[in-house]
Tab-separated table of C-alpha atoms and ligand atoms in Angstrom:
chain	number	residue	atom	x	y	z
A	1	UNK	CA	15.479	0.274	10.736
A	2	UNK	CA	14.633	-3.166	8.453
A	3	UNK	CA	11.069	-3.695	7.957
A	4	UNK	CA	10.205	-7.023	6.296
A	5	UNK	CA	6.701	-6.098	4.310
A	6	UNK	CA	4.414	-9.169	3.327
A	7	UNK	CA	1.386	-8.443	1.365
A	8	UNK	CA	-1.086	-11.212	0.021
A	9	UNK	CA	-4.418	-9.576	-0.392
A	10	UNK	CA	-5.717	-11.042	-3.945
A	11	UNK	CA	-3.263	-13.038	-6.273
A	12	UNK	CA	0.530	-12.038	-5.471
A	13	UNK	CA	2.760	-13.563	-2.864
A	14	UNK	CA	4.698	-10.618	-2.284
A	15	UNK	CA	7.608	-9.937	0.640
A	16	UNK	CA	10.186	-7.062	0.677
A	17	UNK	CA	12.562	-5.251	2.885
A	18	UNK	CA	12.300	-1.621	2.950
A	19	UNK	CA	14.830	0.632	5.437
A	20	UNK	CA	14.189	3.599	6.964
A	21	UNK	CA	10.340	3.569	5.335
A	22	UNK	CA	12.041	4.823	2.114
A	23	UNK	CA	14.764	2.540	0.356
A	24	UNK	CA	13.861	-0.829	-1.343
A	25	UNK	CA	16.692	-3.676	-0.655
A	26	UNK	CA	14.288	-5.986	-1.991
A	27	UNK	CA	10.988	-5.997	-3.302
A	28	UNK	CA	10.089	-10.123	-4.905
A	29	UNK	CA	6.611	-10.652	-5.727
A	30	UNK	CA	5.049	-14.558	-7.047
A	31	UNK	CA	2.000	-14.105	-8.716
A	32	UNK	CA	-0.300	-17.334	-9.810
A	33	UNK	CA	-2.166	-15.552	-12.617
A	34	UNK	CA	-1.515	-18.197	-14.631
A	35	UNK	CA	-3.397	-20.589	-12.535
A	36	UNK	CA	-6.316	-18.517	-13.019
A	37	UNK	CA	-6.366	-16.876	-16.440
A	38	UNK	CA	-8.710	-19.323	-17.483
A	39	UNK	CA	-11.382	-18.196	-15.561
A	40	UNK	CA	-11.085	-14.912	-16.829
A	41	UNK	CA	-10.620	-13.897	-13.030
A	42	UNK	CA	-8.826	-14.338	-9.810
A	43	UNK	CA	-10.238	-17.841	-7.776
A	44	UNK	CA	-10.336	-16.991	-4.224
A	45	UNK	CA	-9.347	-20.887	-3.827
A	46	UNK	CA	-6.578	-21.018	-6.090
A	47	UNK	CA	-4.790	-18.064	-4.672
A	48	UNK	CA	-4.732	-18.918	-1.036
A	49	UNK	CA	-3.084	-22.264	-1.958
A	50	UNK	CA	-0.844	-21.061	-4.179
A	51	UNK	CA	0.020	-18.216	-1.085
A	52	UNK	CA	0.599	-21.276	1.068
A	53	UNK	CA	3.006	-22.979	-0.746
A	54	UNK	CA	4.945	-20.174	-1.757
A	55	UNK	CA	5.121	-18.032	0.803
A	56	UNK	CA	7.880	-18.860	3.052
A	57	UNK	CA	10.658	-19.435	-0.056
A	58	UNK	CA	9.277	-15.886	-1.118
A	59	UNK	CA	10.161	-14.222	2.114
A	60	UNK	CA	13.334	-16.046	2.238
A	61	UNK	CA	14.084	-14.678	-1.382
A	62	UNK	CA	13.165	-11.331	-0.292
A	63	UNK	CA	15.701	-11.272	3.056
A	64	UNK	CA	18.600	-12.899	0.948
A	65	UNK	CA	17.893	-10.326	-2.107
A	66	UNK	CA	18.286	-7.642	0.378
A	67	UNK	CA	21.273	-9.167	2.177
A	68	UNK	CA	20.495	-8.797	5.499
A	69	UNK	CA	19.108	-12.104	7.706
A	70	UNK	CA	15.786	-12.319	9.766
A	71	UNK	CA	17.661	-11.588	12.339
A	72	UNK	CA	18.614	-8.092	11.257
A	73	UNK	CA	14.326	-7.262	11.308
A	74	UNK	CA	13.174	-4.718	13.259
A	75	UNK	CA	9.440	-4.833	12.101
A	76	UNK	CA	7.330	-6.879	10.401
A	77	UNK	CA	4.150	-5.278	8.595
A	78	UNK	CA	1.379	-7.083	7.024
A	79	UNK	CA	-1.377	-6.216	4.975
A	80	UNK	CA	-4.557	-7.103	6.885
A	81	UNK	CA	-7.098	-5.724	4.228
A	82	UNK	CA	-8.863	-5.503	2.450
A	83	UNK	CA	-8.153	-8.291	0.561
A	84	UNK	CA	-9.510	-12.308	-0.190
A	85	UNK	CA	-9.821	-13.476	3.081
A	86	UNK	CA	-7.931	-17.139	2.706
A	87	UNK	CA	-5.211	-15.322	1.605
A	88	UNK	CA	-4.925	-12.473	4.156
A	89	UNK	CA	-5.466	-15.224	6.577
A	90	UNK	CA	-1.961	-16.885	4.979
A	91	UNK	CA	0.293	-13.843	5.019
A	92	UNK	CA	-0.882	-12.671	8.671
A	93	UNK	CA	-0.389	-16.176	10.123
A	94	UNK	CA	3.203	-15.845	8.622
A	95	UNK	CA	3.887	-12.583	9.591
A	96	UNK	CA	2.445	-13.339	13.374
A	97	UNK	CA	5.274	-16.567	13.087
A	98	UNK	CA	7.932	-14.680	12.597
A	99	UNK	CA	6.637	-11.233	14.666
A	100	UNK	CA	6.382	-14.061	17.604
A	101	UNK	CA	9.358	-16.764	17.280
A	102	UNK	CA	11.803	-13.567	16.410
A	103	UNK	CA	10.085	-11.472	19.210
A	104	UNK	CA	9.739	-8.295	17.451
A	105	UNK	CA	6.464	-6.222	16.308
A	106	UNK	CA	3.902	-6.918	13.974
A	107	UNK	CA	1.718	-4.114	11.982
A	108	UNK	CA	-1.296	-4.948	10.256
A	109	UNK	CA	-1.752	-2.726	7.265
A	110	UNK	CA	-4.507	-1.074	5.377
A	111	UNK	CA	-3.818	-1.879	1.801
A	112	UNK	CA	-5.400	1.116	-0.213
A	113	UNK	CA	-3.119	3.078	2.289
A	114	UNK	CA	0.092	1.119	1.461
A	115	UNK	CA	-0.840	1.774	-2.243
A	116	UNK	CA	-0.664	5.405	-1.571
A	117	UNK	CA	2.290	4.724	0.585
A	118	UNK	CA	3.651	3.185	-3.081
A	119	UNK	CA	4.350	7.628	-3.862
A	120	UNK	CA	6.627	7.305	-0.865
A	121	UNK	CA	9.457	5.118	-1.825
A	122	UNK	CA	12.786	4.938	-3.189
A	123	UNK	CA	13.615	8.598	-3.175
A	124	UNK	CA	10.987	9.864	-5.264
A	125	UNK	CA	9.761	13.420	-5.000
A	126	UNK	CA	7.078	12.561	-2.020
A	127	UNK	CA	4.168	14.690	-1.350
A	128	UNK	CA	3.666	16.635	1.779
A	129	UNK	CA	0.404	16.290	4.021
A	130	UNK	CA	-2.315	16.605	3.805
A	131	UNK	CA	-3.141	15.846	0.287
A	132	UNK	CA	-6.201	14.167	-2.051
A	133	UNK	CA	-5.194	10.369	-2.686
A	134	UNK	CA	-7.024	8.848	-5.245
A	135	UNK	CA	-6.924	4.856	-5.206
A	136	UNK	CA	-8.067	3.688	-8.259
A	137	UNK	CA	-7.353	-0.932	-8.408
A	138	UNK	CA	-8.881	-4.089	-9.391
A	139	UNK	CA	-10.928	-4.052	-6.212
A	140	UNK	CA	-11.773	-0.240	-4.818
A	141	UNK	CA	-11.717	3.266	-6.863
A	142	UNK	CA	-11.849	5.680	-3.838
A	143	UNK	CA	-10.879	9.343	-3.116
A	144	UNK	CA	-9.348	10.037	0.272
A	145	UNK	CA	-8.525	13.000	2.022
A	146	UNK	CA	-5.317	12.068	3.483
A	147	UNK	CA	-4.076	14.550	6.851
A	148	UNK	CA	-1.644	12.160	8.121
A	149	UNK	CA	-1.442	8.131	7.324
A	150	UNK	CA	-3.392	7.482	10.848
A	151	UNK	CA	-6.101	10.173	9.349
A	152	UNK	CA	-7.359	9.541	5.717
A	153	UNK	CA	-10.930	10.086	5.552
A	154	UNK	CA	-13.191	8.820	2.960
A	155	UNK	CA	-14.669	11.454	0.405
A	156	UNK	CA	-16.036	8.686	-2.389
A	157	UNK	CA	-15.691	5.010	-3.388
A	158	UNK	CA	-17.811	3.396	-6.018
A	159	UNK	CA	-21.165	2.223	-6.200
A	160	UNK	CA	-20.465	-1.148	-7.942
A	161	UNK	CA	-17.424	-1.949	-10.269
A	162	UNK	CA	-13.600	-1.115	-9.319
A	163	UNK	CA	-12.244	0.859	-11.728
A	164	UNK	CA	-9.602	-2.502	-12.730
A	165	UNK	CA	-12.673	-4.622	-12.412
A	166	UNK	CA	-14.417	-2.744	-15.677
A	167	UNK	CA	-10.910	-2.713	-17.107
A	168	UNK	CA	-10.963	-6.655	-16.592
A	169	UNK	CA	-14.643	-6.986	-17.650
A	170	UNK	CA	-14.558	-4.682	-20.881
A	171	UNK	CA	-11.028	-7.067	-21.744
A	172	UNK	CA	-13.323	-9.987	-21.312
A	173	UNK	CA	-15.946	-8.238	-23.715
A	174	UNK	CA	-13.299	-7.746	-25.735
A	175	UNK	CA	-12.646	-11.496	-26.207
A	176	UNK	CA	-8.883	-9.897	-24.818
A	177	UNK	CA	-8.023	-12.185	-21.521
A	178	UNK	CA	-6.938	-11.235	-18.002
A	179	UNK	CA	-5.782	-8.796	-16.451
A	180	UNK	CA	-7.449	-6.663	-18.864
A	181	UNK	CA	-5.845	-3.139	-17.951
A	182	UNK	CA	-2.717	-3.416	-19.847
A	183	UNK	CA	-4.291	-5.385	-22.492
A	184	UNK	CA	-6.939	-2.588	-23.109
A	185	UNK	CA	-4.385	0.019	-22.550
A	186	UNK	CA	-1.655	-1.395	-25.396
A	187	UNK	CA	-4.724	-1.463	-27.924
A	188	UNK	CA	-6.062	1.849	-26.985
A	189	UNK	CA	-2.728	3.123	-28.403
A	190	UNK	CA	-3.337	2.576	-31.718
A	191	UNK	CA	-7.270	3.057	-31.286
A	192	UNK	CA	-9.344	6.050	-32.336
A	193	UNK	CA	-11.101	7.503	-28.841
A	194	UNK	CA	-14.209	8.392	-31.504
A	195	UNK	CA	-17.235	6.208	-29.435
A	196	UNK	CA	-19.357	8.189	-26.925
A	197	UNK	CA	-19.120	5.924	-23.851
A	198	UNK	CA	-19.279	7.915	-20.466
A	199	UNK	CA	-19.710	6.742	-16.657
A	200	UNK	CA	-22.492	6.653	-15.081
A	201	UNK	CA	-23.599	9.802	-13.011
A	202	UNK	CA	-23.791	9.333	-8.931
A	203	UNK	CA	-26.323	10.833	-6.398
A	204	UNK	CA	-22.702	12.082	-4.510
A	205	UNK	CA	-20.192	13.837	-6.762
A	206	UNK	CA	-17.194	12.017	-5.041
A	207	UNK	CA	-18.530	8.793	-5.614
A	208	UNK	CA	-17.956	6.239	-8.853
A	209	UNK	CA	-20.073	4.023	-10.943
A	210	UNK	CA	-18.396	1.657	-13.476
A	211	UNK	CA	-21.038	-0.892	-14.436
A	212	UNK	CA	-23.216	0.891	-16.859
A	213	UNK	CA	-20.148	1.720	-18.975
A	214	UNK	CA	-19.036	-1.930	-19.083
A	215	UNK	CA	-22.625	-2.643	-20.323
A	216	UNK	CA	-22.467	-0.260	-22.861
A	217	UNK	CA	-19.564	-1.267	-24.312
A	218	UNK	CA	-21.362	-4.943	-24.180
A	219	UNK	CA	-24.345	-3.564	-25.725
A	220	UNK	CA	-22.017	-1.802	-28.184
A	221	UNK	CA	-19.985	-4.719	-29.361
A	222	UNK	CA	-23.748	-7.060	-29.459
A	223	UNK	CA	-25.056	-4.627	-31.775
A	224	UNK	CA	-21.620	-4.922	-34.189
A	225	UNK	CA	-22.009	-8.963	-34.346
A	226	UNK	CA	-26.074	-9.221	-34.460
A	227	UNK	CA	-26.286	-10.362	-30.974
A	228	UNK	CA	-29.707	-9.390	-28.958
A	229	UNK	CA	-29.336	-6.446	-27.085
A	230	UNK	CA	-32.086	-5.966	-24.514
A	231	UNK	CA	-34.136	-2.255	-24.017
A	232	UNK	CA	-35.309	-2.558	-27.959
A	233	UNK	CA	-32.376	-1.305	-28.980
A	234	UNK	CA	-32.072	-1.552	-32.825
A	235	UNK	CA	-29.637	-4.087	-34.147
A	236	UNK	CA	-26.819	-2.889	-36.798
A	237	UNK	CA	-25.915	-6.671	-37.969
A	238	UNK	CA	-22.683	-6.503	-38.908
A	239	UNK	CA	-21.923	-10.474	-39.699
A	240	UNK	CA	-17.860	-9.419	-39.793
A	241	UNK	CA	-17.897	-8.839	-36.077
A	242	UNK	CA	-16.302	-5.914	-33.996
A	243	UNK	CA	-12.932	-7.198	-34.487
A	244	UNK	CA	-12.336	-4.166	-37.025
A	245	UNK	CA	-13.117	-1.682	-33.917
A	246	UNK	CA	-11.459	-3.248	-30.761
A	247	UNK	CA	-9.200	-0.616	-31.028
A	248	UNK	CA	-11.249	2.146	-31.024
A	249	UNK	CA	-13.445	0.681	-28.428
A	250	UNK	CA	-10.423	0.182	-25.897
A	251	UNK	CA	-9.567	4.062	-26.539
A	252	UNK	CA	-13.169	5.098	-26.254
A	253	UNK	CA	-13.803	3.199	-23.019
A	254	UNK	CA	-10.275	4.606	-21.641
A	255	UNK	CA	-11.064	7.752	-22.245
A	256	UNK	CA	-14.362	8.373	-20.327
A	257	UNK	CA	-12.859	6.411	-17.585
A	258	UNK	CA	-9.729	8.635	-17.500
A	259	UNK	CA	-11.992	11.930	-18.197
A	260	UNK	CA	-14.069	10.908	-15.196
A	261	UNK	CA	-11.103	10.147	-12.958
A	262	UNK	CA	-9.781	13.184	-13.590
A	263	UNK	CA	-12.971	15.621	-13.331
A	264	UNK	CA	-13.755	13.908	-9.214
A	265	UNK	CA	-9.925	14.042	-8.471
A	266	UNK	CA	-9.931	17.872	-9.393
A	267	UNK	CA	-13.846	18.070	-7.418
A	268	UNK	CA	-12.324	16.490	-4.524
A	269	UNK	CA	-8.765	18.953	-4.611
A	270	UNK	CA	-11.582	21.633	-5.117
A	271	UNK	CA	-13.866	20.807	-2.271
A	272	UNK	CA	-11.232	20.493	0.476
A	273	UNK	CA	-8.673	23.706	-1.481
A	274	UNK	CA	-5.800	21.235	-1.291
A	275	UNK	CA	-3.195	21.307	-4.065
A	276	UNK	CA	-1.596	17.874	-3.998
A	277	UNK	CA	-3.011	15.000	-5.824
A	278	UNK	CA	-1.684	11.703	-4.857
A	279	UNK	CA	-2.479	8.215	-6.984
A	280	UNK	CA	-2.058	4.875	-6.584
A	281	UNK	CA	-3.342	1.392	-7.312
A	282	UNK	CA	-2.863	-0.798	-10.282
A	283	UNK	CA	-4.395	1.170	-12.701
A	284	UNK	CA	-2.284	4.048	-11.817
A	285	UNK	CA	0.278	2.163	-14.108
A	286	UNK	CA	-1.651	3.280	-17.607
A	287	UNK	CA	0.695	5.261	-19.252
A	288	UNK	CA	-2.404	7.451	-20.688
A	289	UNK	CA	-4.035	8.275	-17.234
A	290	UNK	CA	-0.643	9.324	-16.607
A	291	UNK	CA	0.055	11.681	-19.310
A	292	UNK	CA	-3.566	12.986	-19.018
A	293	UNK	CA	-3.807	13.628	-15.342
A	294	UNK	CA	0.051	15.481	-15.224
A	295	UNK	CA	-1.238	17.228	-18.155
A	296	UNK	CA	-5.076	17.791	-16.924
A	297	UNK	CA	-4.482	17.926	-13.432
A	298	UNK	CA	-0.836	19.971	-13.538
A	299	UNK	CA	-2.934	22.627	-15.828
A	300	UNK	CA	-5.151	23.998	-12.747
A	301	UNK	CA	-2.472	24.499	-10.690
A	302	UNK	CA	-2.516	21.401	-8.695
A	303	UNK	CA	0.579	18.924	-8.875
A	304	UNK	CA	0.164	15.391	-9.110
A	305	UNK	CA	2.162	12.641	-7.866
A	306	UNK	CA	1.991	8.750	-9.292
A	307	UNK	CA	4.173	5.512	-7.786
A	308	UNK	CA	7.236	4.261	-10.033
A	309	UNK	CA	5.396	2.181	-12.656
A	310	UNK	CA	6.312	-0.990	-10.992
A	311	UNK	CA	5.077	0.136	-7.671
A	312	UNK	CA	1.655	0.421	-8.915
A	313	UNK	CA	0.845	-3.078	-8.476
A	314	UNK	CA	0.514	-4.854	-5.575
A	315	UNK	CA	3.838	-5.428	-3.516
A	316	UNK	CA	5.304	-5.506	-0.302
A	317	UNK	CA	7.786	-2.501	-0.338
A	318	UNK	CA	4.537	-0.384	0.262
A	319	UNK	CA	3.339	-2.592	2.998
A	320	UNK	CA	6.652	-2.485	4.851
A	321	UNK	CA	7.218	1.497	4.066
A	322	UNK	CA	3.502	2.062	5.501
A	323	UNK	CA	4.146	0.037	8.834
A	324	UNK	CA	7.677	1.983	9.042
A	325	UNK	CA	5.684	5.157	9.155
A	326	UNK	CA	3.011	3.803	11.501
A	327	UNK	CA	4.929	2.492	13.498
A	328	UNK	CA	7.288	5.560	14.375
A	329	UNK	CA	3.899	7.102	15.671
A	330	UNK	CA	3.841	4.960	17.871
A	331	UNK	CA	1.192	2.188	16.268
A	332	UNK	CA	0.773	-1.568	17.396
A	333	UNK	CA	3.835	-1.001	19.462
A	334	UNK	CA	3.423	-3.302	22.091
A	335	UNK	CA	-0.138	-3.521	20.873
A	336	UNK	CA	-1.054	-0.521	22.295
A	337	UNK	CA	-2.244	1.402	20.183
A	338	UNK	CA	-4.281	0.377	16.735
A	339	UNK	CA	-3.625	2.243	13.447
A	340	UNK	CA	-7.282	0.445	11.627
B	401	LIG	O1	-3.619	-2.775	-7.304
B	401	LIG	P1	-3.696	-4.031	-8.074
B	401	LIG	O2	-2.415	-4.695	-8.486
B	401	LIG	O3	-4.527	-5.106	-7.312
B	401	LIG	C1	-5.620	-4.794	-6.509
B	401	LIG	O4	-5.432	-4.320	-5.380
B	401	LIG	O5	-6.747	-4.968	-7.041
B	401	LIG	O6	-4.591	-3.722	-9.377
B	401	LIG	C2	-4.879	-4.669	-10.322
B	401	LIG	C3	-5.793	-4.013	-11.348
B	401	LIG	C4	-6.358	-4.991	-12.388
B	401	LIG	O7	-7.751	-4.787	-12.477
B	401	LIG	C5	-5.664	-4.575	-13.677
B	401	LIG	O8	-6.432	-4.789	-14.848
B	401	LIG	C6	-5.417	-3.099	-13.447
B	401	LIG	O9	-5.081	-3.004	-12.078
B	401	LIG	N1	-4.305	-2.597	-14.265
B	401	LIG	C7	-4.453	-1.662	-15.221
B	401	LIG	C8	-3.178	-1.517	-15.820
B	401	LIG	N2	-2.304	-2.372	-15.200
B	401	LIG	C9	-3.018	-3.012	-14.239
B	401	LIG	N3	-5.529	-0.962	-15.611
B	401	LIG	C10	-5.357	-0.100	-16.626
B	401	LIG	N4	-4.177	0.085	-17.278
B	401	LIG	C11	-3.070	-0.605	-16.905
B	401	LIG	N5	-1.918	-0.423	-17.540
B	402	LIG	ZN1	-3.894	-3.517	-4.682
């Protein structure tokens, strides 16, 4: 069965066709991050018109690449949120063209579920149910229990920042540009993790606060160049700047945001005696929260699973494997039934 994926929830124009819920024939993805990189952020505006324009060549790119036509679609899956609303609103009015002028069905998708989806493609060594799925992007940090893909239930989510979001902010702080993840992650490399930063505590174990380590690192870097730093906190002026320590910052910061990941993933596995820890999301791509949570994770006896590296990110292939899966339970067939 050929599922045609489309998925345009924040910056990417992405389209794919995935068979059988499993094997990629094509996965092509447009992204307009260079329209907004100097904003330091993603502008709702930019990225719906940008969706627009490109969408149809990318789908056409993505059937051709996989050398089948429209024709040879069985499904069409969309992601349907959460997302930017312009440009959901672009990729489900394409998907509902084609899902009505080629008469077959349409799937709207849930896209932290097609990001843990993302662990079930192209052959990889795929986790059986139920499992812990930790989502961790530049929008939502969330733990899910996950029985089935129709029943993931919500065990924490966080209070203010995403986890990507303080990756993106901290970059900012960090004079670094946008996205900030990989930025902060290829200077962490060479950075000493010697600065106490930590998260934030929560009320509920399960959930996630971000923001008060992104102002700490703020307050952190003020204090190295003489800025004011609110709270009476004494100033060390050093005139220099924190240029000399952006390494060790980006290592300190990505650190206690790994360490915390990894203590409420292994609460969560805890809590519900599971031994399967699933992640996703485009922070699941850091090459040091991967190392750490095999290592970490692995260690008590619970085995972890990540996406290929280039899955992590949003794409289509997830979208279309998710609305495979759904749909072979019988979901939005005929629109009888709704997965969301
Ligand atoms: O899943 P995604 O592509 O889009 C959303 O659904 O939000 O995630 C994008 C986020 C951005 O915040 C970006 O900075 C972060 O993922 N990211 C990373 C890395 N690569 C991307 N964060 C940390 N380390 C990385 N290597
Ligand atoms: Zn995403």
């Amino acid at each position: 069965m050929y599922v045609l994926g489309i998925e345009t929830s924040c910056d990417e124009t992405a389209a794919s066709v995935v068979k059988d819920g499993r094997i990629i024939l094509s996965n092509e993805v447009s992204s307009s991050l260079r329209f907004h990189k100097r904003y330091g952020g993603v502008v709702p505006e930019i990225a719906s018109r940008q969706q627009l324009e490109t969408i149809a060549e990318v789908t056409d790119c993505a059937i051709k690449e996989a050398g089948v036509s429209l024709k040879d679609i069985n499904l069409v899956g969309v992601t349907s949120g959460p997302g930017l609303l312009g440009s959901l609103l672009v990729g489900i009015s394409f998907a509902k063209a084609i899902s009505l002028s080629r008469r077959i069905p349409l799937i709207g998708i849930n896209h932290l579920y097609s990001h843990i989806y993302a662990n079930f493609l192209d052959g990889g060594d795929a986790p059986s149910l139920p499992f812990i799925a930790l989502v961790v992007s530049g929008g939502h940090t969330s733990l899910f229990y996950v029985e089935d893909f129709d029943k993931i239930k919500i065990m924490g989510t966080t209070l203010d920042d995403a986890c990507g979001e303080a990756f993106d902010k901290v970059a900012k702080i960090l004079g670094l540009g946008y996205p900030g993840g990989p930025l902060i992650e290829r200077l962490a490399k060479s950075g000493n993790p010697k600065i106490k930063f930590s998260c934030s505590n929560t009320e509920k174990p399960l959930d996630f606060s971000f923001s008060g380590i992104k102002t700490a690192v703020l307050y952190y870097v003020r204090q190295l160049t003489g800025e004011p730093v609110p709270n009476g906190l004494t100033h060390r002026c050093v005139t220099s700047g924190f240029q000399g320590q952006t390494n060790d910052i980006a290592a300190s910061f990505q650190k206690a945001v790994i360490n915390t990941l990894i203590n409420k993933s292994l609460l969560a596995c805890r809590m519900k005696n599971i031994k399967r820890l699933v992640v996703g999301g485009g922070v699941a791509a850091n090459g040091k929260l991967r190392e750490k949570f095999y290592q970490q994770i692995q260690e008590k006896g619970i085995k972890c699973y990540f996406p290929l590296r280039q899955l992590c990110m949003d794409n289509a292939a997830m979208v279309a494997g998710l609305g495979y899966r759904l749909f072979k339970k019988g979901y939005n067939l005929k629109g009888e039934k709704d997965a969301y």
